[in-house]
mmCIF file of C-alpha atoms in Angstrom:
data_model
loop_
_atom_site.group_PDB
_atom_site.id
_atom_site.type_symbol
_atom_site.label_atom_id
_atom_site.label_comp_id
_atom_site.label_asym_id
_atom_site.label_seq_id
_atom_site.Cartn_x
_atom_site.Cartn_y
_atom_site.Cartn_z
ATOM 1 C CA UNK A 1 33.201 -32.993 -64.046
ATOM 2 C CA UNK A 2 30.900 -30.484 -64.597
ATOM 3 C CA UNK A 3 31.860 -26.944 -65.419
ATOM 4 C CA UNK A 4 31.893 -24.981 -61.775
ATOM 5 C CA UNK A 5 31.161 -21.590 -63.309
ATOM 6 C CA UNK A 6 33.469 -20.299 -59.679
ATOM 7 C CA UNK A 7 35.934 -22.654 -60.109
ATOM 8 C CA UNK A 8 36.234 -21.306 -63.684
ATOM 9 C CA UNK A 9 35.239 -17.696 -63.266
ATOM 10 C CA UNK A 10 38.988 -17.835 -61.269
ATOM 11 C CA UNK A 11 40.907 -19.208 -63.450
ATOM 12 C CA UNK A 12 39.802 -16.484 -65.877
ATOM 13 C CA UNK A 13 40.383 -13.459 -63.231
ATOM 14 C CA UNK A 14 44.154 -15.026 -62.558
ATOM 15 C CA UNK A 15 45.214 -14.825 -66.500
ATOM 16 C CA UNK A 16 46.077 -10.782 -67.099
ATOM 17 C CA UNK A 17 43.971 -10.367 -69.888
ATOM 18 C CA UNK A 18 44.167 -6.264 -69.845
ATOM 19 C CA UNK A 19 43.006 -5.127 -73.652
ATOM 20 C CA UNK A 20 44.201 -6.961 -75.710
ATOM 21 C CA UNK A 21 46.133 -9.162 -73.907
ATOM 22 C CA UNK A 22 44.166 -13.021 -74.109
ATOM 23 C CA UNK A 23 46.427 -13.757 -71.727
ATOM 24 C CA UNK A 24 45.627 -17.883 -72.239
ATOM 25 C CA UNK A 25 41.679 -16.886 -71.466
ATOM 26 C CA UNK A 26 40.731 -17.641 -74.373
ATOM 27 C CA UNK A 27 42.852 -21.146 -74.656
ATOM 28 C CA UNK A 28 41.121 -21.693 -71.132
ATOM 29 C CA UNK A 29 37.874 -21.547 -72.594
ATOM 30 C CA UNK A 30 38.485 -23.265 -75.671
ATOM 31 C CA UNK A 31 39.776 -26.682 -73.688
ATOM 32 C CA UNK A 32 36.592 -26.509 -71.378
ATOM 33 C CA UNK A 33 34.319 -25.749 -74.448
ATOM 34 C CA UNK A 34 36.199 -28.901 -76.713
ATOM 35 C CA UNK A 35 35.513 -30.814 -73.680
ATOM 36 C CA UNK A 36 31.509 -31.035 -73.217
ATOM 37 C CA UNK A 37 31.461 -31.171 -77.292
ATOM 38 C CA UNK A 38 32.115 -27.488 -78.915
ATOM 39 C CA UNK A 39 34.053 -27.190 -82.193
ATOM 40 C CA UNK A 40 36.004 -24.012 -81.607
ATOM 41 C CA UNK A 41 37.764 -21.867 -84.349
ATOM 42 C CA UNK A 42 39.675 -18.788 -83.574
ATOM 43 C CA UNK A 43 39.873 -16.067 -86.009
ATOM 44 C CA UNK A 44 42.769 -12.939 -85.218
ATOM 45 C CA UNK A 45 42.895 -10.102 -86.432
ATOM 46 C CA UNK A 46 45.746 -7.652 -86.089
ATOM 47 C CA UNK A 47 47.018 -8.008 -82.640
ATOM 48 C CA UNK A 48 43.613 -9.698 -81.489
ATOM 49 C CA UNK A 49 42.563 -13.061 -80.661
ATOM 50 C CA UNK A 50 38.670 -13.635 -80.812
ATOM 51 C CA UNK A 51 36.701 -16.913 -80.202
ATOM 52 C CA UNK A 52 33.875 -18.837 -81.701
ATOM 53 C CA UNK A 53 32.877 -21.912 -80.655
ATOM 54 C CA UNK A 54 29.097 -24.059 -81.729
ATOM 55 C CA UNK A 55 28.064 -27.204 -80.954
ATOM 56 C CA UNK A 56 25.112 -28.285 -83.480
ATOM 57 C CA UNK A 57 25.009 -27.352 -86.928
ATOM 58 C CA UNK A 58 21.350 -26.641 -87.448
ATOM 59 C CA UNK A 59 19.230 -23.191 -87.124
ATOM 60 C CA UNK A 60 18.366 -21.691 -84.958
ATOM 61 C CA UNK A 61 21.592 -20.669 -83.789
ATOM 62 C CA UNK A 62 21.567 -19.016 -80.095
ATOM 63 C CA UNK A 63 25.076 -17.056 -79.466
ATOM 64 C CA UNK A 64 26.067 -15.687 -75.945
ATOM 65 C CA UNK A 65 28.638 -13.244 -76.562
ATOM 66 C CA UNK A 66 31.243 -11.446 -74.145
ATOM 67 C CA UNK A 67 34.788 -10.308 -73.665
ATOM 68 C CA UNK A 68 37.746 -11.296 -72.164
ATOM 69 C CA UNK A 69 39.552 -8.149 -71.823
ATOM 70 C CA UNK A 70 40.248 -6.382 -68.866
ATOM 71 C CA UNK A 71 41.061 -2.695 -68.191
ATOM 72 C CA UNK A 72 43.725 -2.095 -66.151
ATOM 73 C CA UNK A 73 43.441 -2.727 -62.262
ATOM 74 C CA UNK A 74 44.912 0.804 -61.561
ATOM 75 C CA UNK A 75 46.650 1.082 -58.402
ATOM 76 C CA UNK A 76 47.645 -2.420 -57.195
ATOM 77 C CA UNK A 77 48.467 -1.733 -53.830
ATOM 78 C CA UNK A 78 44.375 -0.006 -53.192
ATOM 79 C CA UNK A 79 42.677 -3.279 -53.800
ATOM 80 C CA UNK A 80 41.375 -5.680 -50.530
ATOM 81 C CA UNK A 81 42.246 -7.756 -52.704
ATOM 82 C CA UNK A 82 44.740 -8.614 -55.373
ATOM 83 C CA UNK A 83 43.274 -8.315 -58.442
ATOM 84 C CA UNK A 84 44.411 -10.898 -60.763
ATOM 85 C CA UNK A 85 44.415 -13.298 -57.285
ATOM 86 C CA UNK A 86 40.435 -14.486 -57.448
ATOM 87 C CA UNK A 87 40.368 -14.011 -53.610
ATOM 88 C CA UNK A 88 37.022 -14.906 -52.211
ATOM 89 C CA UNK A 89 36.359 -13.305 -48.793
ATOM 90 C CA UNK A 90 33.384 -12.077 -47.131
ATOM 91 C CA UNK A 91 31.193 -14.371 -49.169
ATOM 92 C CA UNK A 92 32.411 -12.622 -52.593
ATOM 93 C CA UNK A 93 34.845 -13.103 -55.399
ATOM 94 C CA UNK A 94 37.260 -10.475 -56.298
ATOM 95 C CA UNK A 95 39.050 -9.682 -59.283
ATOM 96 C CA UNK A 96 39.494 -7.179 -62.655
ATOM 97 C CA UNK A 97 36.934 -8.305 -64.574
ATOM 98 C CA UNK A 98 34.551 -10.232 -62.531
ATOM 99 C CA UNK A 99 32.133 -8.355 -63.386
ATOM 100 C CA UNK A 100 32.753 -6.957 -66.365
ATOM 101 C CA UNK A 101 32.816 -9.931 -67.521
ATOM 102 C CA UNK A 102 34.423 -12.531 -66.654
ATOM 103 C CA UNK A 103 31.940 -14.270 -64.229
ATOM 104 C CA UNK A 104 29.090 -13.848 -67.220
ATOM 105 C CA UNK A 105 31.119 -16.005 -69.438
ATOM 106 C CA UNK A 106 32.416 -18.808 -66.929
ATOM 107 C CA UNK A 107 28.169 -18.398 -65.503
ATOM 108 C CA UNK A 108 26.718 -19.055 -69.235
ATOM 109 C CA UNK A 109 29.773 -22.186 -69.940
ATOM 110 C CA UNK A 110 28.586 -23.952 -66.506
ATOM 111 C CA UNK A 111 25.215 -23.278 -67.837
ATOM 112 C CA UNK A 112 25.428 -24.187 -71.399
ATOM 113 C CA UNK A 113 27.250 -27.673 -70.310
ATOM 114 C CA UNK A 114 24.178 -28.547 -67.619
ATOM 115 C CA UNK A 115 21.568 -27.913 -70.609
ATOM 116 C CA UNK A 116 23.477 -29.819 -72.677
ATOM 117 C CA UNK A 117 24.048 -32.473 -70.543
ATOM 118 C CA UNK A 118 19.867 -32.871 -69.435
ATOM 119 C CA UNK A 119 18.631 -32.341 -73.203
ATOM 120 C CA UNK A 120 22.043 -33.142 -75.697
ATOM 121 C CA UNK A 121 22.106 -31.137 -78.823
ATOM 122 C CA UNK A 122 18.676 -29.131 -79.142
ATOM 123 C CA UNK A 123 17.544 -29.199 -82.817
ATOM 124 C CA UNK A 124 19.386 -25.976 -83.227
ATOM 125 C CA UNK A 125 23.051 -24.289 -82.336
ATOM 126 C CA UNK A 126 24.162 -23.073 -78.978
ATOM 127 C CA UNK A 127 27.441 -20.898 -79.854
ATOM 128 C CA UNK A 128 29.935 -18.193 -78.436
ATOM 129 C CA UNK A 129 31.188 -15.053 -79.554
ATOM 130 C CA UNK A 130 34.022 -13.944 -76.975
ATOM 131 C CA UNK A 131 36.725 -11.437 -77.697
ATOM 132 C CA UNK A 132 40.048 -9.350 -76.553
ATOM 133 C CA UNK A 133 39.047 -6.397 -78.581
ATOM 134 C CA UNK A 134 35.886 -4.583 -76.295
ATOM 135 C CA UNK A 135 37.556 -2.589 -73.751
ATOM 136 C CA UNK A 136 39.287 -1.061 -76.224
ATOM 137 C CA UNK A 137 38.826 0.322 -79.500
ATOM 138 C CA UNK A 138 36.411 -2.238 -80.757
ATOM 139 C CA UNK A 139 38.043 -2.923 -84.409
ATOM 140 C CA UNK A 140 39.472 -5.790 -84.719
ATOM 141 C CA UNK A 141 36.892 -7.588 -81.829
ATOM 142 C CA UNK A 142 32.950 -8.606 -82.604
ATOM 143 C CA UNK A 143 32.569 -6.693 -85.632
ATOM 144 C CA UNK A 144 34.883 -8.032 -87.693
ATOM 145 C CA UNK A 145 33.705 -11.858 -86.477
ATOM 146 C CA UNK A 146 30.943 -11.199 -87.259
ATOM 147 C CA UNK A 147 31.943 -10.087 -90.841
ATOM 148 C CA UNK A 148 33.835 -13.785 -91.117
ATOM 149 C CA UNK A 149 30.889 -15.525 -90.123
ATOM 150 C CA UNK A 150 28.988 -14.223 -93.164
ATOM 151 C CA UNK A 151 31.648 -14.956 -95.557
ATOM 152 C CA UNK A 152 31.198 -18.675 -94.017
ATOM 153 C CA UNK A 153 27.826 -18.535 -94.985
ATOM 154 C CA UNK A 154 26.804 -18.701 -90.910
ATOM 155 C CA UNK A 155 24.253 -16.651 -89.267
ATOM 156 C CA UNK A 156 22.852 -16.122 -85.553
ATOM 157 C CA UNK A 157 19.408 -16.040 -84.991
ATOM 158 C CA UNK A 158 19.519 -14.172 -81.130
ATOM 159 C CA UNK A 159 21.892 -13.379 -79.040
ATOM 160 C CA UNK A 160 22.420 -12.506 -75.397
ATOM 161 C CA UNK A 161 25.424 -10.249 -73.857
ATOM 162 C CA UNK A 162 26.795 -11.061 -70.924
ATOM 163 C CA UNK A 163 27.524 -7.435 -69.783
ATOM 164 C CA UNK A 164 26.982 -6.460 -66.242
ATOM 165 C CA UNK A 165 23.147 -5.187 -66.698
ATOM 166 C CA UNK A 166 21.764 -4.651 -62.909
ATOM 167 C CA UNK A 167 22.226 -1.956 -61.171
ATOM 168 C CA UNK A 168 21.072 -3.579 -57.240
ATOM 169 C CA UNK A 169 20.173 -6.961 -57.211
ATOM 170 C CA UNK A 170 20.265 -10.039 -59.737
ATOM 171 C CA UNK A 171 17.145 -9.451 -61.803
ATOM 172 C CA UNK A 172 16.910 -5.863 -61.852
ATOM 173 C CA UNK A 173 17.801 -5.315 -65.892
ATOM 174 C CA UNK A 174 17.532 -6.708 -69.053
ATOM 175 C CA UNK A 175 18.857 -4.061 -71.686
ATOM 176 C CA UNK A 176 17.670 -3.720 -74.969
ATOM 177 C CA UNK A 177 19.121 -0.854 -76.851
ATOM 178 C CA UNK A 178 21.822 1.993 -75.921
ATOM 179 C CA UNK A 179 22.676 5.427 -76.212
ATOM 180 C CA UNK A 180 24.711 6.902 -79.196
ATOM 181 C CA UNK A 181 28.221 8.100 -78.107
ATOM 182 C CA UNK A 182 29.655 11.601 -79.890
ATOM 183 C CA UNK A 183 32.864 12.496 -78.665
ATOM 184 C CA UNK A 184 33.387 15.962 -79.639
ATOM 185 C CA UNK A 185 36.166 18.917 -80.055
ATOM 186 C CA UNK A 186 35.429 22.794 -80.346
ATOM 187 C CA UNK A 187 38.224 25.211 -80.732
ATOM 188 C CA UNK A 188 37.554 28.968 -80.679
ATOM 189 C CA UNK A 189 39.958 30.976 -82.011
ATOM 190 C CA UNK A 190 40.954 35.082 -81.537
ATOM 191 C CA UNK A 191 43.469 37.286 -81.702
ATOM 192 C CA UNK A 192 46.012 37.451 -78.994
ATOM 193 C CA UNK A 193 46.785 40.707 -76.871
ATOM 194 C CA UNK A 194 47.941 42.109 -73.855
ATOM 195 C CA UNK A 195 45.036 41.988 -70.714
ATOM 196 C CA UNK A 196 45.207 46.040 -70.015
ATOM 197 C CA UNK A 197 44.852 46.394 -73.350
ATOM 198 C CA UNK A 198 41.918 43.813 -73.961
ATOM 199 C CA UNK A 199 40.307 46.345 -77.194
ATOM 200 C CA UNK A 200 42.680 45.116 -78.431
ATOM 201 C CA UNK A 201 42.141 41.530 -78.799
ATOM 202 C CA UNK A 202 40.142 39.475 -79.338
ATOM 203 C CA UNK A 203 39.447 36.628 -76.365
ATOM 204 C CA UNK A 204 37.968 33.596 -77.637
ATOM 205 C CA UNK A 205 37.485 32.256 -74.180
ATOM 206 C CA UNK A 206 34.460 33.941 -73.573
ATOM 207 C CA UNK A 207 32.949 32.255 -77.226
ATOM 208 C CA UNK A 208 33.886 29.255 -75.777
ATOM 209 C CA UNK A 209 32.007 29.582 -72.949
ATOM 210 C CA UNK A 210 28.382 30.256 -74.524
ATOM 211 C CA UNK A 211 28.593 27.443 -77.068
ATOM 212 C CA UNK A 212 29.420 25.187 -73.667
ATOM 213 C CA UNK A 213 27.079 26.234 -72.590
ATOM 214 C CA UNK A 214 24.124 26.743 -75.089
ATOM 215 C CA UNK A 215 24.858 22.568 -76.233
ATOM 216 C CA UNK A 216 25.377 21.782 -73.073
ATOM 217 C CA UNK A 217 23.020 23.616 -70.124
ATOM 218 C CA UNK A 218 19.644 21.426 -71.149
ATOM 219 C CA UNK A 219 18.759 18.049 -72.462
ATOM 220 C CA UNK A 220 18.954 17.913 -75.938
ATOM 221 C CA UNK A 221 15.209 16.140 -76.114
ATOM 222 C CA UNK A 222 12.403 14.444 -72.701
ATOM 223 C CA UNK A 223 13.462 10.800 -73.702
ATOM 224 C CA UNK A 224 11.257 8.438 -74.756
ATOM 225 C CA UNK A 225 9.689 5.430 -74.078
ATOM 226 C CA UNK A 226 13.312 2.809 -73.740
ATOM 227 C CA UNK A 227 15.341 5.838 -73.404
ATOM 228 C CA UNK A 228 16.945 9.200 -71.360
ATOM 229 C CA UNK A 229 17.014 12.340 -72.377
ATOM 230 C CA UNK A 230 19.959 13.058 -74.593
ATOM 231 C CA UNK A 231 22.748 15.002 -72.453
ATOM 232 C CA UNK A 232 26.096 16.458 -72.940
ATOM 233 C CA UNK A 233 28.836 16.089 -70.791
ATOM 234 C CA UNK A 234 31.793 18.701 -70.785
ATOM 235 C CA UNK A 235 35.058 16.342 -70.355
ATOM 236 C CA UNK A 236 37.714 19.121 -70.956
ATOM 237 C CA UNK A 237 39.506 22.583 -70.897
ATOM 238 C CA UNK A 238 41.884 23.910 -72.102
ATOM 239 C CA UNK A 239 43.727 27.069 -73.039
ATOM 240 C CA UNK A 240 47.389 26.293 -72.345
ATOM 241 C CA UNK A 241 48.098 29.694 -71.393
ATOM 242 C CA UNK A 242 50.794 30.241 -69.003
ATOM 243 C CA UNK A 243 51.082 34.022 -68.633
ATOM 244 C CA UNK A 244 48.179 36.038 -66.738
ATOM 245 C CA UNK A 245 48.209 39.058 -68.415
ATOM 246 C CA UNK A 246 48.100 37.697 -72.456
ATOM 247 C CA UNK A 247 44.853 37.274 -73.674
ATOM 248 C CA UNK A 248 44.851 33.498 -75.804
ATOM 249 C CA UNK A 249 44.633 33.045 -79.232
ATOM 250 C CA UNK A 250 42.799 30.144 -79.078
ATOM 251 C CA UNK A 251 40.198 27.708 -76.251
ATOM 252 C CA UNK A 252 39.664 24.714 -76.616
ATOM 253 C CA UNK A 253 36.791 22.110 -74.691
ATOM 254 C CA UNK A 254 36.098 18.851 -75.378
ATOM 255 C CA UNK A 255 32.513 17.273 -74.563
ATOM 256 C CA UNK A 256 30.572 13.737 -74.621
ATOM 257 C CA UNK A 257 27.323 13.145 -76.303
ATOM 258 C CA UNK A 258 25.375 10.642 -74.846
ATOM 259 C CA UNK A 259 22.406 10.368 -77.554
ATOM 260 C CA UNK A 260 19.342 8.684 -77.515
ATOM 261 C CA UNK A 261 17.384 7.034 -81.014
ATOM 262 C CA UNK A 262 15.649 10.160 -81.558
ATOM 263 C CA UNK A 263 18.707 11.695 -83.119
ATOM 264 C CA UNK A 264 21.988 10.015 -85.381
ATOM 265 C CA UNK A 265 25.259 11.283 -84.724
ATOM 266 C CA UNK A 266 25.335 13.290 -88.025
ATOM 267 C CA UNK A 267 22.327 15.177 -86.307
ATOM 268 C CA UNK A 268 23.556 15.687 -83.203
ATOM 269 C CA UNK A 269 26.735 17.008 -85.108
ATOM 270 C CA UNK A 270 24.866 19.439 -87.766
ATOM 271 C CA UNK A 271 22.659 20.890 -83.810
ATOM 272 C CA UNK A 272 25.836 21.947 -82.045
ATOM 273 C CA UNK A 273 27.220 23.608 -85.490
ATOM 274 C CA UNK A 274 23.877 25.904 -85.671
ATOM 275 C CA UNK A 275 24.005 26.578 -82.304
ATOM 276 C CA UNK A 276 27.603 27.705 -81.874
ATOM 277 C CA UNK A 277 27.019 30.277 -85.753
ATOM 278 C CA UNK A 278 24.442 30.745 -82.862
ATOM 279 C CA UNK A 279 27.049 32.407 -80.730
ATOM 280 C CA UNK A 280 28.895 33.329 -83.594
ATOM 281 C CA UNK A 281 33.372 34.087 -84.002
ATOM 282 C CA UNK A 282 35.117 31.916 -85.545
ATOM 283 C CA UNK A 283 35.697 28.436 -84.090
ATOM 284 C CA UNK A 284 36.374 24.373 -85.535
ATOM 285 C CA UNK A 285 33.924 21.800 -84.699
ATOM 286 C CA UNK A 286 35.602 17.779 -84.409
ATOM 287 C CA UNK A 287 33.225 14.922 -83.930
ATOM 288 C CA UNK A 288 33.545 11.305 -83.959
ATOM 289 C CA UNK A 289 30.805 8.915 -83.527
ATOM 290 C CA UNK A 290 31.248 5.758 -81.014
ATOM 291 C CA UNK A 291 28.399 4.088 -81.426
ATOM 292 C CA UNK A 292 24.872 5.250 -82.738
ATOM 293 C CA UNK A 293 21.991 4.701 -80.892
ATOM 294 C CA UNK A 294 19.643 1.447 -81.594
ATOM 295 C CA UNK A 295 17.113 -0.274 -79.923
ATOM 296 C CA UNK A 296 16.025 -3.975 -80.395
ATOM 297 C CA UNK A 297 11.947 -3.713 -79.421
ATOM 298 C CA UNK A 298 11.001 -5.739 -77.057
ATOM 299 C CA UNK A 299 10.240 -9.236 -78.497
ATOM 300 C CA UNK A 300 10.870 -13.299 -78.316
ATOM 301 C CA UNK A 301 14.093 -12.736 -77.068
ATOM 302 C CA UNK A 302 13.242 -10.225 -74.552
ATOM 303 C CA UNK A 303 11.006 -12.148 -73.115
ATOM 304 C CA UNK A 304 12.504 -15.656 -73.470
ATOM 305 C CA UNK A 305 14.911 -13.737 -71.490
ATOM 306 C CA UNK A 306 13.063 -11.712 -68.280
ATOM 307 C CA UNK A 307 10.689 -15.688 -67.792
ATOM 308 C CA UNK A 308 14.130 -17.178 -66.869
ATOM 309 C CA UNK A 309 14.599 -14.312 -64.969
ATOM 310 C CA UNK A 310 11.601 -13.873 -63.174
ATOM 311 C CA UNK A 311 11.957 -17.657 -62.519
ATOM 312 C CA UNK A 312 14.939 -17.863 -61.453
ATOM 313 C CA UNK A 313 14.898 -14.850 -58.786
ATOM 314 C CA UNK A 314 10.621 -13.736 -58.717
ATOM 315 C CA UNK A 315 12.115 -10.391 -59.869
ATOM 316 C CA UNK A 316 10.063 -9.004 -63.193
ATOM 317 C CA UNK A 317 13.116 -7.058 -64.664
ATOM 318 C CA UNK A 318 12.621 -4.166 -66.894
ATOM 319 C CA UNK A 319 13.842 -3.729 -70.036
ATOM 320 C CA UNK A 320 16.494 -0.622 -70.381
ATOM 321 C CA UNK A 321 18.903 1.323 -72.545
ATOM 322 C CA UNK A 322 21.564 2.676 -69.826
ATOM 323 C CA UNK A 323 24.509 2.514 -69.579
ATOM 324 C CA UNK A 324 28.019 3.093 -72.284
ATOM 325 C CA UNK A 325 28.397 1.012 -75.267
ATOM 326 C CA UNK A 326 28.690 -2.395 -75.862
ATOM 327 C CA UNK A 327 29.501 -4.705 -78.299
ATOM 328 C CA UNK A 328 25.461 -5.233 -78.979
ATOM 329 C CA UNK A 329 25.651 -2.534 -81.250
ATOM 330 C CA UNK A 330 27.307 -4.191 -83.526
ATOM 331 C CA UNK A 331 24.885 -7.828 -83.185
ATOM 332 C CA UNK A 332 21.794 -5.677 -83.443
ATOM 333 C CA UNK A 333 22.612 -6.081 -87.639
ATOM 334 C CA UNK A 334 23.431 -9.932 -87.540
ATOM 335 C CA UNK A 335 20.508 -10.945 -85.299
ATOM 336 C CA UNK A 336 18.136 -9.889 -81.957
ATOM 337 C CA UNK A 337 20.078 -9.231 -79.502
ATOM 338 C CA UNK A 338 19.569 -8.300 -75.674
ATOM 339 C CA UNK A 339 22.338 -8.080 -73.235
ATOM 340 C CA UNK A 340 21.986 -9.456 -69.116
ATOM 341 C CA UNK A 341 24.384 -10.263 -66.666
ATOM 342 C CA UNK A 342 25.585 -9.859 -62.962
ATOM 343 C CA UNK A 343 25.714 -6.403 -61.010
ATOM 344 C CA UNK A 344 27.441 -3.439 -62.091
ATOM 345 C CA UNK A 345 28.379 -1.632 -59.160
ATOM 346 C CA UNK A 346 32.266 -2.143 -59.169
ATOM 347 C CA UNK A 347 32.786 -2.635 -63.135
ATOM 348 C CA UNK A 348 35.709 -1.303 -63.385
ATOM 349 C CA UNK A 349 36.172 -0.183 -59.850
ATOM 350 C CA UNK A 350 39.631 -1.142 -57.366
ATOM 351 C CA UNK A 351 37.996 -3.617 -55.747
ATOM 352 C CA UNK A 352 36.025 -5.141 -59.038
ATOM 353 C CA UNK A 353 33.704 -8.270 -56.597
ATOM 354 C CA UNK A 354 30.863 -10.562 -57.196
ATOM 355 C CA UNK A 355 28.620 -11.955 -54.678
ATOM 356 C CA UNK A 356 29.775 -15.718 -55.205
ATOM 357 C CA UNK A 357 26.244 -16.608 -54.823
ATOM 358 C CA UNK A 358 25.040 -13.929 -57.664
ATOM 359 C CA UNK A 359 27.645 -17.040 -60.007
ATOM 360 C CA UNK A 360 25.278 -19.607 -59.235
ATOM 361 C CA UNK A 361 21.993 -17.132 -59.575
ATOM 362 C CA UNK A 362 23.630 -16.151 -63.237
ATOM 363 C CA UNK A 363 24.076 -19.268 -63.975
ATOM 364 C CA UNK A 364 20.597 -20.430 -63.267
ATOM 365 C CA UNK A 365 19.114 -17.752 -65.232
ATOM 366 C CA UNK A 366 21.430 -18.526 -68.240
ATOM 367 C CA UNK A 367 20.222 -22.050 -68.200
ATOM 368 C CA UNK A 368 16.811 -21.028 -68.110
ATOM 369 C CA UNK A 369 16.973 -18.868 -71.026
ATOM 370 C CA UNK A 370 18.400 -22.071 -73.094
ATOM 371 C CA UNK A 371 15.394 -24.033 -71.923
ATOM 372 C CA UNK A 372 13.080 -20.805 -73.128
ATOM 373 C CA UNK A 373 14.488 -20.268 -76.171
ATOM 374 C CA UNK A 374 14.722 -24.128 -77.372
ATOM 375 C CA UNK A 375 11.009 -24.850 -75.771
ATOM 376 C CA UNK A 376 9.161 -26.476 -78.602
ATOM 377 C CA UNK A 377 11.922 -26.669 -81.115
#
């Protein structure tokens, strides 16, 4: 029986694979893939299950990468349709993870089955790299499977990541890079005292405010050809002071920097320190870089995906780098990578849903990508 992307997506949604639980999703996919010729491996690292499937032994190896783990649904009573029921209503398939990104996985599996049924195994290989770790810390998933593949002497030649990339309609956007992400905690120190005798104290709050203004009031740059300007957003300010007549000794704030490829996490940290030093006073700064900015220059892979999108949707997608982080940040060190998937509007939201028709559209696009990539090979 041909793989139905809608039915497969429903089966995946009904499994509560909240990070890092596999919850039977990878078992299901392994069974489907083996049913039409894929060989499957299940590398496990710590508590995280992963699946690598491949058909063919030769190069080039075209890979689809994705994740079956989902974020928690929140208040399930607030959903119009239960988050793990996978109900179809009003032309939509509803459920946690349908957009991000069980729908994309189901579509690629269906596309691969159609492609292989028409052409047989190509002069090359088709593979899937699936993890349960993307919505979590991302330390025991894709990055370790890539290392495991290298240890086997196996390589990828091109990869499409099935993240939801389209802002409004299918065919809007292909992502060829991502901004970097830096989290920072800034703490200013002073001298505690009575508010009636402020001259005998040293209030750390005004200093914290001036430092935050210095690093967040203006974009760090004007952006680049493929990236937005680098900006910071304050996420928390905390003094922890229960007394209205006491000047506190410390004040703390957290902020997140999204930066383009003109910077690195190290250079952003250095710049923030310089701005804080210019304000003056005692402070500590801790930073953690969750991802560096990267760009995969437009080339054959993005051309193949764009041509497939245009053939199916009659829209010319733009190449962009917006959004958060993804596992493409690891894959770009192994091979050329781009991202294309469903419409992102309801990802991670209550009432996450996708048009049923879009699942067929995405399946046709992925099938056309495989046709284009292996054309003439």
